[in-house]
Amino acid sequence: MTDLPTWLKKTLHSQLQEILVDTIPKILQDSYILSTQSNLTANYYQSAQQDYICFYIQSITDRLCKQTTELAQQKSTFLVDSRRCPDHLTNRKCQIPTFRSYSDQNLLDIVKQKEISSTLTSFTYPFRLIFLDIETDGLDLYKSNILQISLLEVLPTNNLVQVRDLLTTYVKPSPNYLIDIFNPSTKIHGITQRQIDSAPTFKEIAAGIIDHTMSCIIVGYNIHNFDIPILSRHLHKEGETPAWTHTIDIAQAYWKHYPATLQNALRSFKLSHDKGHDAQKDAYVCIELFSKLIQHGNLPTNPTGFIDLLNDPSRNQHRNGKSIILCNDSASHPWLIKDWKSLYRPSTQLAVAHKRTAEDHSKDHSRKKHKT
């Protein structure tokens, strides 16, 4: 793995150099054409209009942004800083296909994957969707310990959707922690003492959780009332600051129309799920449920729609809470850009805004010329 500063130093310099080598000759050539057309005697590289130079500067920065974004998607194993997860968590297979292994897919599985991929096609980098689920030893938000956590990232493509297992592991709350076999939560998730004894502590994986969820959208079922408060408490206890931008609670959108539990939600949309609670399996089926709610119009179809929903309290607030909430901790996180919401502005709106600005400038210029 490579930490982000090292990756940036090695990558950005070479990318910028390549872009400039390709762009500067075009600038000089176009400047020469402009100078000959205007019959200027000055050096042609000094005769380019200011707005023309601004256009090329913008094209350089846009191209650099595009290339680094593509590289970031390819380089999926870099971390935000030099901290590391335990080797036995990072040195393993990271890619898992959705629903079934590709070798035994039937036609219905392929159709389902294509349907989900087309539904979530807008949620690509930098609008990363990470599905979260945790299993705990109780329901108390202030005392319960995390015993298992799963973070699954959705990777929609043109045909199929893949899921990257960023982190799925059992967690040992303390060195001498013992599973209470009479605890109602234990009877639900069935986590054993042997699984806990061989698991890392939360302190060992805390840095990795921050790295994986940096500037992402976390999605899950009833996470606003359970998973997020407990996960945030554990992170703060280890001196870590959550850095996801906002969270989407599928349960809030579902409860507006249907009964409350995850099992009921899955049955409503005729989605199958293995019995028993497991963090990875529960996060897994939430991907399908999230897609279904978008298809049925219960949730927005694109990232911009969720930001609009966030700014509209009447639509965001449901019977049991909000569908989408901001991560308050991220506002003070040094690695997260402060104006991250600007990423959600549709490019078409930006183009219209630029066009209107140019037209306004043109009108002002005409008025001044007419007065003169």
CSV table of C-alpha atoms in Angstrom, one decimal:
chain,number,residue,atom,x,y,z
A,1,MET,CA,0.0,0.0,0.0
A,2,THR,CA,1.0,3.6,-0.6
A,3,ASP,CA,0.1,6.6,1.5
A,4,LEU,CA,-1.6,9.5,-0.2
A,5,PRO,CA,1.1,12.2,0.1
A,6,THR,CA,3.7,9.9,-1.6
A,7,TRP,CA,1.3,8.9,-4.3
A,8,LEU,CA,0.4,12.6,-5.0
A,9,LYS,CA,4.1,13.7,-5.2
A,10,LYS,CA,4.9,10.9,-7.7
A,11,THR,CA,1.7,11.2,-9.8
A,12,LEU,CA,0.7,14.8,-10.0
A,13,HIS,CA,4.1,16.1,-11.2
A,14,SER,CA,4.2,13.6,-14.1
A,15,GLN,CA,0.6,14.2,-15.0
A,16,LEU,CA,0.9,18.0,-15.1
A,17,GLN,CA,4.1,17.8,-17.1
A,18,GLU,CA,2.4,15.6,-19.7
A,19,ILE,CA,-0.6,17.9,-20.0
A,20,LEU,CA,1.6,21.1,-20.3
A,21,VAL,CA,3.8,19.5,-23.0
A,22,ASP,CA,0.6,18.7,-25.0
A,23,THR,CA,-1.1,22.0,-24.4
A,24,ILE,CA,1.5,24.7,-24.7
A,25,PRO,CA,2.2,24.1,-28.4
A,26,LYS,CA,-1.6,24.5,-29.0
A,27,ILE,CA,-1.6,27.8,-27.1
A,28,LEU,CA,1.4,29.2,-29.2
A,29,GLN,CA,-0.1,28.0,-32.4
A,30,ASP,CA,-3.5,29.6,-31.7
A,31,SER,CA,-1.8,32.8,-30.5
A,32,TYR,CA,0.1,33.0,-33.7
A,33,ILE,CA,-3.2,32.6,-35.7
A,34,LEU,CA,-4.8,35.3,-33.7
A,35,SER,CA,-1.9,37.7,-34.2
A,36,THR,CA,-1.9,37.2,-38.0
A,37,GLN,CA,-5.6,37.8,-38.2
A,38,SER,CA,-5.4,41.0,-36.2
A,39,ASN,CA,-2.2,42.2,-38.1
A,40,LEU,CA,-0.4,42.8,-34.9
A,41,THR,CA,3.4,43.4,-35.1
A,42,ALA,CA,4.1,42.4,-31.5
A,43,ASN,CA,5.4,38.9,-30.6
A,44,TYR,CA,2.6,36.6,-31.3
A,45,TYR,CA,2.9,34.8,-27.9
A,46,GLN,CA,2.1,38.1,-26.2
A,47,SER,CA,-0.9,38.9,-28.2
A,48,ALA,CA,-3.4,36.3,-26.9
A,49,GLN,CA,-6.5,37.7,-25.4
A,50,GLN,CA,-6.9,37.3,-21.6
A,51,ASP,CA,-10.1,35.3,-21.8
A,52,TYR,CA,-8.5,32.9,-24.3
A,53,ILE,CA,-5.6,32.3,-21.9
A,54,CYS,CA,-8.1,31.7,-19.1
A,55,PHE,CA,-9.9,29.1,-21.3
A,56,TYR,CA,-6.6,27.2,-21.7
A,57,ILE,CA,-5.8,27.4,-18.0
A,58,GLN,CA,-9.2,26.0,-17.2
A,59,SER,CA,-8.8,23.2,-19.7
A,60,ILE,CA,-5.4,22.3,-18.2
A,61,THR,CA,-6.9,22.1,-14.7
A,62,ASP,CA,-10.0,20.2,-15.9
A,63,ARG,CA,-7.8,17.7,-17.7
A,64,LEU,CA,-5.5,17.3,-14.6
A,65,CYS,CA,-8.6,16.7,-12.4
A,66,LYS,CA,-9.9,14.1,-14.8
A,67,GLN,CA,-6.7,12.2,-15.1
A,68,THR,CA,-6.0,12.2,-11.3
A,69,THR,CA,-9.6,11.0,-10.7
A,70,GLU,CA,-9.1,8.1,-13.2
A,71,LEU,CA,-5.8,7.3,-11.5
A,72,ALA,CA,-7.4,7.4,-8.0
A,73,GLN,CA,-10.0,4.9,-9.2
A,74,GLN,CA,-7.3,2.6,-10.5
A,75,LYS,CA,-5.1,3.0,-7.5
A,76,SER,CA,-7.6,1.7,-5.0
A,77,THR,CA,-5.1,0.5,-2.4
A,78,PHE,CA,-3.6,3.8,-1.2
A,79,LEU,CA,-4.4,5.0,2.2
A,80,VAL,CA,-4.9,8.6,3.3
A,81,ASP,CA,-1.9,8.6,5.6
A,82,SER,CA,0.9,6.2,6.7
A,83,ARG,CA,-1.1,4.4,9.3
A,84,ARG,CA,-1.9,0.7,8.6
A,85,CYS,CA,-4.5,-1.9,9.4
A,86,PRO,CA,-3.2,-5.2,10.6
A,87,ASP,CA,-1.5,-7.2,7.9
A,88,HIS,CA,-4.0,-10.1,8.2
A,89,LEU,CA,-6.8,-7.6,7.3
A,90,THR,CA,-5.2,-5.9,4.3
A,91,ASN,CA,-3.3,-8.8,2.7
A,92,ARG,CA,-6.4,-10.6,1.5
A,93,LYS,CA,-8.7,-10.7,-1.5
A,94,CYS,CA,-10.6,-7.4,-1.7
A,95,GLN,CA,-12.9,-8.0,-4.6
A,96,ILE,CA,-16.1,-10.0,-4.2
A,97,PRO,CA,-18.9,-10.1,-6.8
A,98,THR,CA,-22.5,-9.3,-5.8
A,99,PHE,CA,-25.1,-12.0,-5.1
A,100,ARG,CA,-23.3,-15.1,-6.3
A,101,SER,CA,-19.9,-16.0,-7.6
A,102,TYR,CA,-19.7,-15.4,-11.4
A,103,SER,CA,-19.2,-19.1,-12.1
A,104,ASP,CA,-22.8,-20.1,-11.0
A,105,GLN,CA,-24.8,-17.0,-12.1
A,106,ASN,CA,-28.1,-17.7,-13.7
A,107,LEU,CA,-29.9,-15.3,-16.0
A,108,LEU,CA,-32.0,-13.7,-13.2
A,109,ASP,CA,-28.8,-12.9,-11.3
A,110,ILE,CA,-27.3,-11.2,-14.3
A,111,VAL,CA,-30.5,-9.2,-14.9
A,112,LYS,CA,-30.5,-8.2,-11.3
A,113,GLN,CA,-26.9,-7.0,-11.4
A,114,LYS,CA,-27.6,-5.0,-14.5
A,115,GLU,CA,-30.7,-3.4,-13.0
A,116,ILE,CA,-28.8,-2.4,-9.9
A,117,SER,CA,-25.8,-1.1,-11.9
A,118,SER,CA,-28.1,1.1,-14.0
A,119,THR,CA,-29.8,2.4,-10.9
A,120,LEU,CA,-26.6,3.3,-9.1
A,121,THR,CA,-24.7,4.5,-12.2
A,122,SER,CA,-24.5,8.1,-10.9
A,123,PHE,CA,-22.8,7.0,-7.7
A,124,THR,CA,-19.3,6.7,-9.0
A,125,TYR,CA,-16.1,8.4,-7.8
A,126,PRO,CA,-16.1,10.9,-6.1
A,127,PHE,CA,-19.7,10.0,-4.9
A,128,ARG,CA,-18.6,6.7,-3.3
A,129,LEU,CA,-21.3,4.6,-1.7
A,130,ILE,CA,-20.1,2.5,1.3
A,131,PHE,CA,-22.6,0.2,3.0
A,132,LEU,CA,-22.2,-0.2,6.7
A,133,ASP,CA,-23.4,-2.8,9.2
A,134,ILE,CA,-22.2,-3.6,12.7
A,135,GLU,CA,-23.1,-6.3,15.3
A,136,THR,CA,-22.9,-5.5,19.0
A,137,ASP,CA,-23.3,-7.0,22.4
A,138,GLY,CA,-26.3,-4.8,23.2
A,139,LEU,CA,-28.6,-2.0,22.2
A,140,ASP,CA,-27.3,0.7,24.5
A,141,LEU,CA,-25.8,3.4,22.3
A,142,TYR,CA,-23.4,4.5,25.1
A,143,LYS,CA,-22.2,1.2,26.4
A,144,SER,CA,-22.5,-1.5,23.7
A,145,ASN,CA,-19.3,-2.9,22.2
A,146,ILE,CA,-18.8,-3.6,18.5
A,147,LEU,CA,-18.3,-7.3,17.9
A,148,GLN,CA,-18.3,-7.3,14.1
A,149,ILE,CA,-18.2,-4.6,11.4
A,150,SER,CA,-18.5,-4.7,7.6
A,151,LEU,CA,-17.8,-1.9,5.1
A,152,LEU,CA,-18.7,-2.7,1.5
A,153,GLU,CA,-18.1,-0.3,-1.4
A,154,VAL,CA,-20.4,-0.4,-4.5
A,155,LEU,CA,-18.7,-0.2,-7.9
A,156,PRO,CA,-21.3,0.2,-10.6
A,157,THR,CA,-20.2,-0.4,-14.2
A,158,ASN,CA,-22.0,-0.3,-17.6
A,159,ASN,CA,-23.1,-4.0,-17.3
A,160,LEU,CA,-22.6,-5.4,-13.8
A,161,VAL,CA,-22.1,-4.0,-10.3
A,162,GLN,CA,-19.3,-5.2,-8.1
A,163,VAL,CA,-18.8,-4.9,-4.4
A,164,ARG,CA,-15.4,-4.2,-2.8
A,165,ASP,CA,-15.1,-5.6,0.7
A,166,LEU,CA,-13.1,-2.8,2.3
A,167,LEU,CA,-13.3,-4.2,5.8
A,168,THR,CA,-15.2,-7.1,7.3
A,169,THR,CA,-13.9,-8.4,10.6
A,170,TYR,CA,-14.9,-9.5,14.1
A,171,VAL,CA,-13.7,-7.1,16.8
A,172,LYS,CA,-12.3,-7.9,20.3
A,173,PRO,CA,-13.6,-5.2,22.7
A,174,SER,CA,-10.8,-5.8,25.3
A,175,PRO,CA,-8.0,-8.4,25.9
A,176,ASN,CA,-10.0,-10.4,28.3
A,177,TYR,CA,-13.5,-9.9,26.8
A,178,LEU,CA,-15.9,-12.8,27.3
A,179,ILE,CA,-19.0,-13.5,25.2
A,180,ASP,CA,-22.2,-13.6,27.4
A,181,ILE,CA,-24.1,-16.6,26.0
A,182,PHE,CA,-27.2,-15.5,27.8
A,183,ASN,CA,-27.2,-12.0,26.2
A,184,PRO,CA,-30.2,-11.6,23.9
A,185,SER,CA,-27.9,-10.0,21.3
A,186,THR,CA,-25.6,-13.0,21.3
A,187,LYS,CA,-28.6,-15.3,20.6
A,188,ILE,CA,-29.4,-13.1,17.6
A,189,HIS,CA,-26.0,-12.8,15.9
A,190,GLY,CA,-24.4,-16.0,17.2
A,191,ILE,CA,-20.9,-14.6,17.4
A,192,THR,CA,-18.7,-17.1,19.3
A,193,GLN,CA,-15.8,-16.7,21.8
A,194,ARG,CA,-13.4,-18.3,19.3
A,195,GLN,CA,-14.2,-15.7,16.7
A,196,ILE,CA,-13.6,-12.9,19.2
A,197,ASP,CA,-10.4,-14.3,20.5
A,198,SER,CA,-8.8,-14.3,17.1
A,199,ALA,CA,-10.1,-10.8,16.1
A,200,PRO,CA,-8.2,-7.5,16.2
A,201,THR,CA,-9.1,-4.8,18.7
A,202,PHE,CA,-11.0,-1.8,17.5
A,203,LYS,CA,-7.9,0.4,18.1
A,204,GLU,CA,-6.1,-1.7,15.4
A,205,ILE,CA,-8.7,-1.1,12.7
A,206,ALA,CA,-9.8,2.5,13.7
A,207,ALA,CA,-7.3,4.2,11.3
A,208,GLY,CA,-8.3,1.9,8.5
A,209,ILE,CA,-12.0,2.8,8.9
A,210,ILE,CA,-11.1,6.5,8.6
A,211,ASP,CA,-9.0,5.9,5.5
A,212,HIS,CA,-11.7,3.8,3.8
A,213,THR,CA,-14.6,6.2,4.6
A,214,MET,CA,-12.8,9.4,3.8
A,215,SER,CA,-15.2,11.8,1.9
A,216,CYS,CA,-17.7,9.0,1.2
A,217,ILE,CA,-21.5,8.5,1.6
A,218,ILE,CA,-22.3,5.8,4.2
A,219,VAL,CA,-25.5,3.9,3.6
A,220,GLY,CA,-27.2,1.4,5.9
A,221,TYR,CA,-30.4,0.3,7.5
A,222,ASN,CA,-31.4,2.2,10.7
A,223,ILE,CA,-27.8,3.5,10.9
A,224,HIS,CA,-28.9,6.9,12.2
A,225,ASN,CA,-30.4,5.4,15.3
A,226,PHE,CA,-27.8,2.6,15.9
A,227,ASP,CA,-24.7,2.0,13.8
A,228,ILE,CA,-23.4,5.5,13.3
A,229,PRO,CA,-23.7,6.7,16.9
A,230,ILE,CA,-22.0,3.5,18.2
A,231,LEU,CA,-19.3,3.6,15.5
A,232,SER,CA,-18.6,7.3,16.0
A,233,ARG,CA,-18.3,6.7,19.8
A,234,HIS,CA,-15.7,4.0,19.2
A,235,LEU,CA,-13.7,6.2,16.8
A,236,HIS,CA,-13.7,9.1,19.2
A,237,LYS,CA,-12.5,6.8,22.0
A,238,GLU,CA,-9.5,6.0,19.9
A,239,GLY,CA,-8.8,9.6,19.0
A,240,GLU,CA,-10.1,9.4,15.5
A,241,THR,CA,-12.4,11.9,13.8
A,242,PRO,CA,-15.1,10.6,11.3
A,243,ALA,CA,-14.5,11.9,7.8
A,244,TRP,CA,-17.5,10.7,5.8
A,245,THR,CA,-19.5,13.6,4.4
A,246,HIS,CA,-23.0,12.4,5.1
A,247,THR,CA,-25.1,9.3,5.8
A,248,ILE,CA,-28.2,7.8,4.2
A,249,ASP,CA,-30.6,5.7,6.3
A,250,ILE,CA,-32.6,3.3,4.2
A,251,ALA,CA,-34.9,2.6,7.1
A,252,GLN,CA,-36.2,6.2,7.2
A,253,ALA,CA,-37.2,6.1,3.5
A,254,TYR,CA,-38.7,2.7,4.0
A,255,TRP,CA,-40.7,3.4,7.2
A,256,LYS,CA,-42.5,6.2,5.4
A,257,HIS,CA,-44.4,3.6,3.4
A,258,TYR,CA,-43.9,0.1,5.0
A,259,PRO,CA,-43.4,-1.8,8.3
A,260,ALA,CA,-40.1,-1.2,10.0
A,261,THR,CA,-37.6,-4.1,10.2
A,262,LEU,CA,-35.0,-5.1,7.6
A,263,GLN,CA,-36.6,-8.5,7.1
A,264,ASN,CA,-40.0,-6.8,6.4
A,265,ALA,CA,-38.3,-4.4,3.9
A,266,LEU,CA,-36.7,-7.3,2.1
A,267,ARG,CA,-40.0,-9.3,2.0
A,268,SER,CA,-41.8,-6.2,0.6
A,269,PHE,CA,-39.5,-6.1,-2.4
A,270,LYS,CA,-39.3,-9.9,-2.7
A,271,LEU,CA,-35.6,-9.9,-1.8
A,272,SER,CA,-34.0,-13.0,-0.3
A,273,HIS,CA,-31.7,-13.0,2.8
A,274,ASP,CA,-30.1,-15.7,4.9
A,275,LYS,CA,-31.5,-16.0,8.4
A,276,GLY,CA,-29.4,-14.8,11.2
A,277,HIS,CA,-27.5,-11.5,11.7
A,278,ASP,CA,-24.1,-11.1,10.0
A,279,ALA,CA,-22.6,-7.7,9.4
A,280,GLN,CA,-21.4,-8.5,5.8
A,281,LYS,CA,-24.6,-10.2,4.8
A,282,ASP,CA,-26.8,-7.4,6.2
A,283,ALA,CA,-24.7,-4.7,4.4
A,284,TYR,CA,-24.8,-6.8,1.3
A,285,VAL,CA,-28.6,-7.0,1.1
A,286,CYS,CA,-28.9,-3.3,1.8
A,287,ILE,CA,-27.3,-2.7,-1.6
A,288,GLU,CA,-30.3,-4.4,-3.3
A,289,LEU,CA,-32.8,-2.6,-1.0
A,290,PHE,CA,-31.2,0.8,-1.6
A,291,SER,CA,-31.5,0.2,-5.4
A,292,LYS,CA,-35.2,-0.9,-5.1
A,293,LEU,CA,-36.1,2.2,-3.1
A,294,ILE,CA,-34.5,4.4,-5.8
A,295,GLN,CA,-36.4,2.5,-8.5
A,296,HIS,CA,-39.7,2.9,-6.6
A,297,GLY,CA,-39.2,6.7,-6.2
A,298,ASN,CA,-38.7,6.5,-2.4
A,299,LEU,CA,-35.1,7.9,-2.7
A,300,PRO,CA,-33.4,10.2,-5.3
A,301,THR,CA,-31.8,8.8,-8.4
A,302,ASN,CA,-28.5,10.7,-8.1
A,303,PRO,CA,-26.1,12.2,-5.6
A,304,THR,CA,-27.4,15.7,-6.3
A,305,GLY,CA,-30.9,14.7,-5.3
A,306,PHE,CA,-29.7,13.6,-1.9
A,307,ILE,CA,-28.1,17.0,-1.3
A,308,ASP,CA,-31.4,18.6,-2.3
A,309,LEU,CA,-33.2,16.3,0.1
A,310,LEU,CA,-30.8,17.3,2.8
A,311,ASN,CA,-31.7,20.9,2.3
A,312,ASP,CA,-35.4,20.2,2.3
A,313,PRO,CA,-36.5,19.4,5.9
A,314,SER,CA,-40.1,18.7,4.9
A,315,ARG,CA,-39.0,15.9,2.6
A,316,ASN,CA,-36.0,14.7,4.6
A,317,GLN,CA,-37.8,14.2,7.9
A,318,HIS,CA,-39.9,11.0,8.2
A,319,ARG,CA,-41.8,9.3,11.0
A,320,ASN,CA,-38.7,8.0,12.8
A,321,GLY,CA,-36.0,10.5,11.7
A,322,LYS,CA,-34.2,11.9,8.7
A,323,SER,CA,-33.2,9.9,5.6
A,324,ILE,CA,-30.0,11.8,5.2
A,325,ILE,CA,-27.8,13.7,7.8
A,326,LEU,CA,-24.5,15.5,7.7
A,327,CYS,CA,-21.5,14.2,9.5
A,328,ASN,CA,-20.8,17.0,12.0
A,329,ASP,CA,-17.3,15.8,12.8
A,330,SER,CA,-16.2,16.0,9.2
A,331,ALA,CA,-16.5,19.9,9.3
A,332,SER,CA,-13.3,20.0,11.4
A,333,HIS,CA,-11.5,17.2,9.7
A,334,PRO,CA,-8.2,18.4,8.1
A,335,TRP,CA,-8.3,16.0,5.2
A,336,LEU,CA,-11.8,16.7,4.0
A,337,ILE,CA,-12.4,19.7,1.6
A,338,LYS,CA,-14.7,22.2,3.3
A,339,ASP,CA,-16.8,22.9,0.2
A,340,TRP,CA,-17.4,19.3,-0.6
A,341,LYS,CA,-21.1,20.1,-1.5
A,342,SER,CA,-19.8,21.9,-4.6
A,343,LEU,CA,-19.0,18.5,-6.1
A,344,TYR,CA,-22.7,17.8,-6.2
A,345,ARG,CA,-23.6,20.6,-8.5
A,346,PRO,CA,-24.7,19.2,-11.9
A,347,SER,CA,-22.4,20.1,-14.7
A,348,THR,CA,-25.3,21.2,-16.8
A,349,GLN,CA,-26.3,23.8,-14.2
A,350,LEU,CA,-22.7,25.0,-14.1
A,351,ALA,CA,-22.6,25.3,-17.9
A,352,VAL,CA,-25.9,27.3,-17.8
A,353,ALA,CA,-24.4,29.5,-15.0
A,354,HIS,CA,-21.3,30.2,-17.0
A,355,LYS,CA,-23.3,30.9,-20.1
A,356,ARG,CA,-25.5,33.4,-18.3
A,357,THR,CA,-22.4,35.1,-16.8
A,358,ALA,CA,-20.8,35.4,-20.2
A,359,GLU,CA,-24.1,36.8,-21.6
A,360,ASP,CA,-24.3,39.3,-18.7
A,361,HIS,CA,-20.7,40.4,-19.4
A,362,SER,CA,-21.5,40.8,-23.1
A,363,LYS,CA,-24.6,42.9,-22.4
A,364,ASP,CA,-22.6,45.1,-20.0
A,365,HIS,CA,-19.9,45.6,-22.6
A,366,SER,CA,-22.5,46.5,-25.2
A,367,ARG,CA,-24.1,49.1,-22.9
A,368,LYS,CA,-20.8,50.7,-22.1
A,369,LYS,CA,-19.9,50.8,-25.8
A,370,HIS,CA,-23.3,52.3,-26.7
A,371,LYS,CA,-22.9,55.0,-24.0
A,372,THR,CA,-19.4,55.8,-25.3
